Coordinates of C-alpha atoms in Angstrom, one line a residue:
M42 CA 82.4 207.3 -150.5
N43 CA 81.5 203.7 -151.0
A44 CA 82.2 202.1 -154.4
R45 CA 79.6 200.0 -156.0
R46 CA 79.9 196.3 -155.2
S47 CA 79.1 193.7 -157.9
L48 CA 76.0 191.6 -157.5
R49 CA 76.5 187.9 -157.0
A50 CA 74.4 185.3 -158.8
E51 CA 72.5 183.0 -156.4
G52 CA 72.1 180.3 -159.1
P53 CA 72.9 179.5 -162.7
V54 CA 72.2 182.2 -165.3
F55 CA 71.1 181.1 -168.8
A56 CA 71.4 183.8 -171.5
G57 CA 72.4 183.9 -175.1
G58 CA 71.5 180.4 -176.1
P59 CA 71.2 176.9 -174.7
F60 CA 73.0 175.9 -171.5
R61 CA 76.4 174.5 -172.1
P62 CA 77.9 172.4 -169.2
D63 CA 81.5 173.4 -170.1
A64 CA 80.6 177.0 -169.6
A65 CA 79.2 176.6 -166.1
P66 CA 82.6 176.4 -164.3
A67 CA 83.8 179.6 -165.9
Q68 CA 80.6 181.4 -164.9
D69 CA 80.7 180.0 -161.3
A70 CA 84.4 181.1 -161.0
H71 CA 83.5 184.6 -162.2
Y72 CA 80.7 185.0 -159.7
A73 CA 82.3 183.2 -156.8
R74 CA 85.0 185.7 -156.2
K75 CA 83.9 188.5 -153.9
P76 CA 85.6 191.8 -154.4
V77 CA 88.2 192.5 -151.8
K78 CA 88.3 195.8 -150.0
V79 CA 91.0 197.2 -147.8
V80 CA 90.5 200.2 -145.5
I81 CA 93.6 202.0 -144.2
Q82 CA 92.5 203.9 -141.0
L83 CA 94.5 206.7 -139.4
P84 CA 93.4 207.8 -135.9
C85 CA 94.5 211.4 -135.6
H86 CA 94.5 214.2 -133.1
D87 CA 95.9 217.6 -134.3
E88 CA 97.9 215.9 -137.1
A89 CA 97.4 218.6 -139.9
G90 CA 101.2 219.1 -140.1
Q91 CA 102.1 215.4 -140.4
L92 CA 99.1 214.1 -142.5
P93 CA 100.3 215.2 -145.9
A94 CA 103.5 213.1 -145.7
T95 CA 101.7 210.2 -144.0
L96 CA 99.0 210.1 -146.7
A97 CA 101.5 210.5 -149.5
A98 CA 103.2 207.3 -148.5
L99 CA 100.0 205.2 -148.4
P100 CA 99.3 202.8 -151.3
R101 CA 96.4 203.4 -153.6
R102 CA 96.5 199.9 -155.0
L103 CA 97.4 196.5 -153.4
P104 CA 98.0 193.1 -155.0
G105 CA 94.9 190.9 -154.9
V106 CA 92.8 193.8 -153.7
D107 CA 90.0 195.4 -155.7
E108 CA 89.5 198.6 -153.7
V109 CA 91.7 200.6 -151.2
E110 CA 90.2 203.4 -149.1
W111 CA 91.8 205.8 -146.7
L112 CA 89.8 206.6 -143.6
V113 CA 90.9 209.3 -141.2
I114 CA 89.5 209.4 -137.7
D115 CA 89.6 213.0 -136.4
D116 CA 89.6 212.6 -132.7
G117 CA 88.3 216.0 -131.8
S118 CA 91.2 217.9 -133.4
S119 CA 91.5 221.7 -132.9
D120 CA 93.4 222.2 -136.1
D121 CA 92.6 221.5 -139.8
T122 CA 93.1 217.8 -139.6
A123 CA 89.9 216.9 -141.4
R124 CA 90.3 219.5 -144.1
V125 CA 93.9 218.5 -144.8
A126 CA 93.0 214.8 -144.9
L127 CA 90.3 215.3 -147.6
A128 CA 92.6 217.7 -149.5
H129 CA 95.4 215.1 -149.6
G130 CA 93.3 212.2 -150.8
A131 CA 91.5 210.7 -147.9
H132 CA 88.3 209.0 -149.0
A133 CA 86.4 209.7 -145.8
V134 CA 86.9 211.5 -142.4
L135 CA 85.1 210.3 -139.3
R136 CA 84.9 213.3 -137.0
L137 CA 84.5 212.7 -133.2
P138 CA 82.9 215.6 -131.4
H139 CA 85.6 215.8 -128.8
N140 CA 88.9 214.2 -127.9
R141 CA 88.1 210.7 -126.7
G142 CA 91.6 209.2 -126.6
L143 CA 93.5 206.9 -128.9
A144 CA 91.8 203.7 -127.9
R145 CA 88.3 205.1 -128.5
A146 CA 89.3 206.6 -131.8
F147 CA 90.8 203.2 -132.9
C148 CA 87.6 201.4 -132.0
A149 CA 85.4 204.0 -133.8
G150 CA 87.6 203.5 -136.9
L151 CA 87.2 199.7 -136.8
E152 CA 83.4 200.0 -136.8
A153 CA 83.4 202.6 -139.5
A154 CA 85.7 200.5 -141.7
C155 CA 83.5 197.4 -141.3
R156 CA 80.4 199.5 -142.1
R157 CA 82.2 200.6 -145.3
G158 CA 82.7 197.0 -146.3
A159 CA 86.3 196.4 -145.4
D160 CA 87.6 192.9 -145.6
V161 CA 91.0 193.9 -144.2
I162 CA 91.6 197.0 -142.0
V163 CA 95.1 198.4 -141.7
N164 CA 95.8 200.7 -138.7
V165 CA 98.5 203.4 -139.2
D166 CA 99.5 206.2 -136.9
G167 CA 98.9 209.7 -138.3
D168 CA 102.4 211.0 -137.4
N169 CA 104.1 209.0 -140.2
Q170 CA 106.1 206.9 -137.7
Y171 CA 105.9 203.6 -139.7
D172 CA 107.2 202.7 -143.1
A173 CA 104.1 202.3 -145.2
G174 CA 106.0 200.1 -147.6
A175 CA 105.2 197.2 -145.3
I176 CA 101.4 197.5 -145.9
P177 CA 101.3 195.2 -148.9
E178 CA 102.9 192.3 -146.9
L179 CA 100.6 193.0 -143.8
V180 CA 97.5 192.7 -146.0
A181 CA 98.9 189.7 -148.0
R182 CA 99.3 187.7 -144.8
V183 CA 95.7 188.3 -143.7
L184 CA 94.3 187.6 -147.2
A185 CA 96.4 184.4 -147.4
G186 CA 94.8 183.2 -144.2
R187 CA 98.1 183.1 -142.3
A188 CA 96.8 185.3 -139.5
D189 CA 93.8 187.2 -138.3
I190 CA 96.0 190.0 -137.0
V191 CA 99.4 190.9 -138.3
V192 CA 101.6 193.3 -136.2
G193 CA 104.3 195.4 -137.7
C194 CA 107.2 195.0 -135.2
R195 CA 109.7 197.8 -135.0
P196 CA 113.4 197.2 -134.4
I197 CA 113.2 198.6 -130.8
E198 CA 116.8 198.3 -129.9
R199 CA 118.0 200.0 -133.1
I200 CA 115.7 203.1 -132.8
A201 CA 118.0 205.8 -131.6
H202 CA 115.4 208.3 -130.5
F203 CA 113.7 205.8 -128.1
P204 CA 115.0 206.4 -124.5
W205 CA 116.2 203.3 -122.6
W206 CA 113.2 203.3 -120.3
K207 CA 110.8 203.2 -123.3
K208 CA 112.7 200.3 -124.7
R209 CA 112.4 198.4 -121.4
L210 CA 108.7 199.1 -121.2
Q211 CA 108.2 197.9 -124.8
R212 CA 109.9 194.6 -123.8
L213 CA 107.9 194.4 -120.7
G214 CA 104.7 194.8 -122.6
S215 CA 105.7 192.1 -125.1
A216 CA 106.6 189.7 -122.2
V217 CA 103.2 190.3 -120.6
V218 CA 101.4 189.5 -123.9
R219 CA 103.4 186.3 -124.2
A220 CA 102.5 185.3 -120.6
A221 CA 98.9 186.3 -120.7
A222 CA 97.9 185.1 -124.1
H223 CA 100.8 183.0 -125.4
V224 CA 101.1 185.3 -128.4
R225 CA 104.7 185.8 -129.7
V226 CA 105.1 189.4 -130.7
D227 CA 108.3 191.3 -130.1
D228 CA 106.7 194.7 -130.3
A229 CA 103.4 194.4 -128.6
T230 CA 102.9 198.2 -128.4
S231 CA 103.1 198.8 -132.1
G232 CA 100.0 200.3 -133.6
F233 CA 100.9 199.4 -137.2
R234 CA 98.7 196.4 -137.8
A235 CA 96.3 194.6 -140.2
Y236 CA 93.1 193.1 -139.0
S237 CA 90.7 190.7 -140.8
R238 CA 87.1 191.7 -140.8
D239 CA 86.2 188.9 -138.3
A240 CA 89.0 190.0 -135.9
A241 CA 87.8 193.6 -136.0
M242 CA 84.3 192.5 -135.0
R243 CA 85.6 190.4 -132.1
L244 CA 87.8 193.0 -130.4
N245 CA 86.7 195.1 -127.4
V246 CA 88.8 197.8 -125.8
Y247 CA 88.0 198.8 -122.2
S248 CA 90.9 201.3 -121.8
S249 CA 90.6 204.9 -123.1
Y250 CA 94.4 205.3 -123.1
T251 CA 95.8 202.7 -125.6
Y252 CA 94.6 199.6 -127.3
T253 CA 97.8 197.8 -128.2
L254 CA 98.4 195.4 -125.3
E255 CA 94.8 194.8 -124.5
T256 CA 93.8 193.8 -128.0
L257 CA 96.6 191.3 -128.4
I258 CA 95.8 189.7 -125.0
Q259 CA 92.2 189.5 -126.0
A260 CA 93.1 188.1 -129.4
G261 CA 95.1 185.3 -127.8
Q262 CA 92.4 184.5 -125.4
S263 CA 89.8 184.4 -128.2
G264 CA 91.8 182.0 -130.4
L265 CA 92.6 184.6 -133.1
R266 CA 95.9 183.9 -135.0
V267 CA 98.5 186.7 -134.5
D268 CA 101.5 187.0 -136.7
A269 CA 104.5 189.4 -136.6
L270 CA 106.2 191.2 -139.4
P271 CA 109.5 193.2 -139.0
V272 CA 109.0 196.8 -140.2
E273 CA 111.1 199.9 -140.4
V274 CA 110.3 203.3 -139.0
N275 CA 110.7 206.8 -140.3
P276 CA 112.5 209.6 -138.5
P277 CA 110.3 211.3 -135.8
T278 CA 108.3 214.3 -136.9
R279 CA 107.2 215.4 -133.4
P280 CA 107.3 214.3 -129.8
S281 CA 105.0 211.5 -128.8
R282 CA 101.6 212.8 -127.5
L283 CA 100.9 209.5 -125.8
I284 CA 103.9 209.9 -123.5
R285 CA 103.5 213.4 -121.9
S286 CA 105.6 212.5 -118.9
V287 CA 107.6 209.4 -117.9
P288 CA 105.7 208.8 -114.6
Q289 CA 102.3 209.1 -116.3
Y290 CA 103.3 206.7 -119.1
V291 CA 104.7 204.2 -116.7
T292 CA 101.7 204.4 -114.4
R293 CA 99.2 204.0 -117.2
S294 CA 101.2 201.2 -118.8
V295 CA 101.3 199.3 -115.6
L296 CA 97.6 199.8 -114.9
T297 CA 96.8 198.6 -118.4
I298 CA 98.9 195.5 -117.9
V299 CA 97.3 194.8 -114.5
R300 CA 93.8 195.4 -115.9
S301 CA 94.4 193.1 -118.8
F302 CA 95.6 190.3 -116.6
L303 CA 92.6 190.9 -114.3
T304 CA 90.2 190.8 -117.2
Y305 CA 91.5 187.9 -119.2
R306 CA 93.5 185.8 -116.7
P307 CA 91.8 186.4 -113.3
L308 CA 92.4 182.9 -111.9
E309 CA 96.2 183.2 -112.3
F310 CA 96.0 186.9 -111.2
F311 CA 94.5 186.0 -107.8
L312 CA 95.7 182.4 -107.4
A313 CA 99.5 183.1 -107.5
P314 CA 99.6 185.7 -104.7
S315 CA 97.0 183.7 -102.7
A316 CA 99.1 180.6 -102.9
L317 CA 102.1 182.6 -101.7
S318 CA 100.1 184.1 -98.8
M319 CA 98.9 180.7 -97.7
A320 CA 102.3 179.1 -98.0
A321 CA 103.9 181.9 -95.9
G322 CA 101.1 181.5 -93.3
A323 CA 101.7 177.7 -93.2
L324 CA 105.4 178.2 -92.7
I325 CA 104.9 180.7 -89.9
G326 CA 102.3 178.4 -88.4
A327 CA 104.7 175.5 -88.5
R328 CA 107.3 177.6 -86.8
F329 CA 104.9 178.4 -84.0
L330 CA 104.0 174.7 -83.6
Y331 CA 107.6 173.8 -83.4
H332 CA 108.2 176.3 -80.6
Y333 CA 104.9 175.2 -78.9
A334 CA 106.0 171.6 -79.0
H335 CA 109.2 172.6 -77.2
G336 CA 107.3 174.5 -74.5
A337 CA 108.1 178.0 -75.8
G338 CA 104.7 178.7 -77.5
D339 CA 103.8 181.6 -75.1
G340 CA 106.4 183.9 -76.6
H341 CA 105.3 183.3 -80.2
V342 CA 101.6 184.1 -80.1
Q343 CA 102.1 186.9 -82.7
S344 CA 103.4 184.3 -85.1
L345 CA 100.1 182.3 -84.7
I346 CA 98.0 185.4 -85.3
L347 CA 100.1 186.3 -88.4
S348 CA 99.9 182.8 -89.7
A349 CA 96.1 182.7 -89.4
L350 CA 95.8 186.1 -91.0
L351 CA 97.9 185.1 -94.0
I352 CA 96.0 181.9 -94.5
V353 CA 92.6 183.7 -94.3
I354 CA 93.8 186.3 -96.9
G355 CA 95.1 183.6 -99.2
T356 CA 91.8 181.7 -98.9
I357 CA 89.7 184.8 -99.7
G358 CA 92.0 185.6 -102.7
A359 CA 91.6 182.1 -104.1
A360 CA 87.8 182.3 -103.7
V361 CA 87.7 185.6 -105.5
G362 CA 89.9 184.2 -108.3
L363 CA 87.5 181.3 -108.8
L364 CA 84.5 183.6 -108.9
A365 CA 86.2 185.9 -111.3
N366 CA 87.1 183.0 -113.5
Q367 CA 83.4 182.1 -113.8
L368 CA 82.7 185.7 -114.8
V369 CA 85.2 185.2 -117.7
V370 CA 82.9 182.4 -119.0
N371 CA 79.9 184.8 -118.9
R372 CA 81.9 187.5 -120.6
R373 CA 82.8 185.2 -123.4
L374 CA 79.2 184.3 -123.9
L375 CA 78.2 187.9 -124.1
E376 CA 81.0 188.6 -126.5
E377 CA 79.7 185.8 -128.8
Q378 CA 76.3 187.5 -128.8
Q379 CA 77.9 190.8 -129.5
Q380 CA 79.8 189.4 -132.5
S381 CA 76.5 188.1 -133.9
R382 CA 74.9 191.5 -133.5
R383 CA 77.9 193.3 -135.1
R384 CA 77.9 190.9 -138.1
A385 CA 74.2 191.8 -138.6
E386 CA 74.6 195.6 -138.0
W387 CA 78.1 196.4 -139.3
R388 CA 77.2 195.9 -143.0
P389 CA 77.9 198.3 -145.8
P390 CA 74.9 200.1 -147.2
A391 CA 73.5 198.4 -150.3

């Protein structure tokens, strides 16, 4: 349910006697402050067992915030997730008709939170993985203007229940974010984050699997400020549903990384292997010319063919990279139009 928002005066108000200049600043200060609202969203799929503990840890009030709401996104759960959420204090539940995946539930939550008038959106997993005590600091950094997105970074190496391969993949994801977007976050796969309203309206997620790496890369490419906050974790309450098997998780993570690079850094994605291919072709061609100059070219025709093939492949790859880079410009223009439309449409009801 939406709380009533106070009306702002568009000009000076004179009531109760003649206008006094010394009273104007106090009145302006009173009406200038817009009420601040924070929405804590929890994407959930069959989390009825974990939700009571997760919700019990969430704050009802935050410093400098006028209103705090809890929004549960029920991603097509087959259990009583929605009923349990409302019974344990959630202000609203957004029910998706079927399971659409974590990334889609996350995006649906951002839109719903913006439509409910959120100035800051905090994303928390429904399995009570993260220590909710860090939420006030996450929100404070956004409200202070220090960042548009604040990521709660877990102590990866100290988490005993994380297998070694998961820790290595976490580090790989963080390295990719640094290379692709020049964003320094030590735990890029953490879903414990705070977003400003403007950042939430700018983000797009093309993957249906997870949003963590992609949104950080897009944030860096869009000029959004990203900050990191060390946070602690709670003991695990259930096995991860995102990682159903190691090969599947590795495959999807690699595909997400490759897709993100291809989407946001296509020139580098194509240019680096193209340059290697052309360099290899040039070296092999130089070798052929050396033997040809010494009268032994007839026995190295295969080298000439391979050299030409590598140079052609490298040239085509470079051309594709240049064309893809131009598409990035068009995509950014479309995203700007999308942001304008969202600002107009994602408004809370009067």
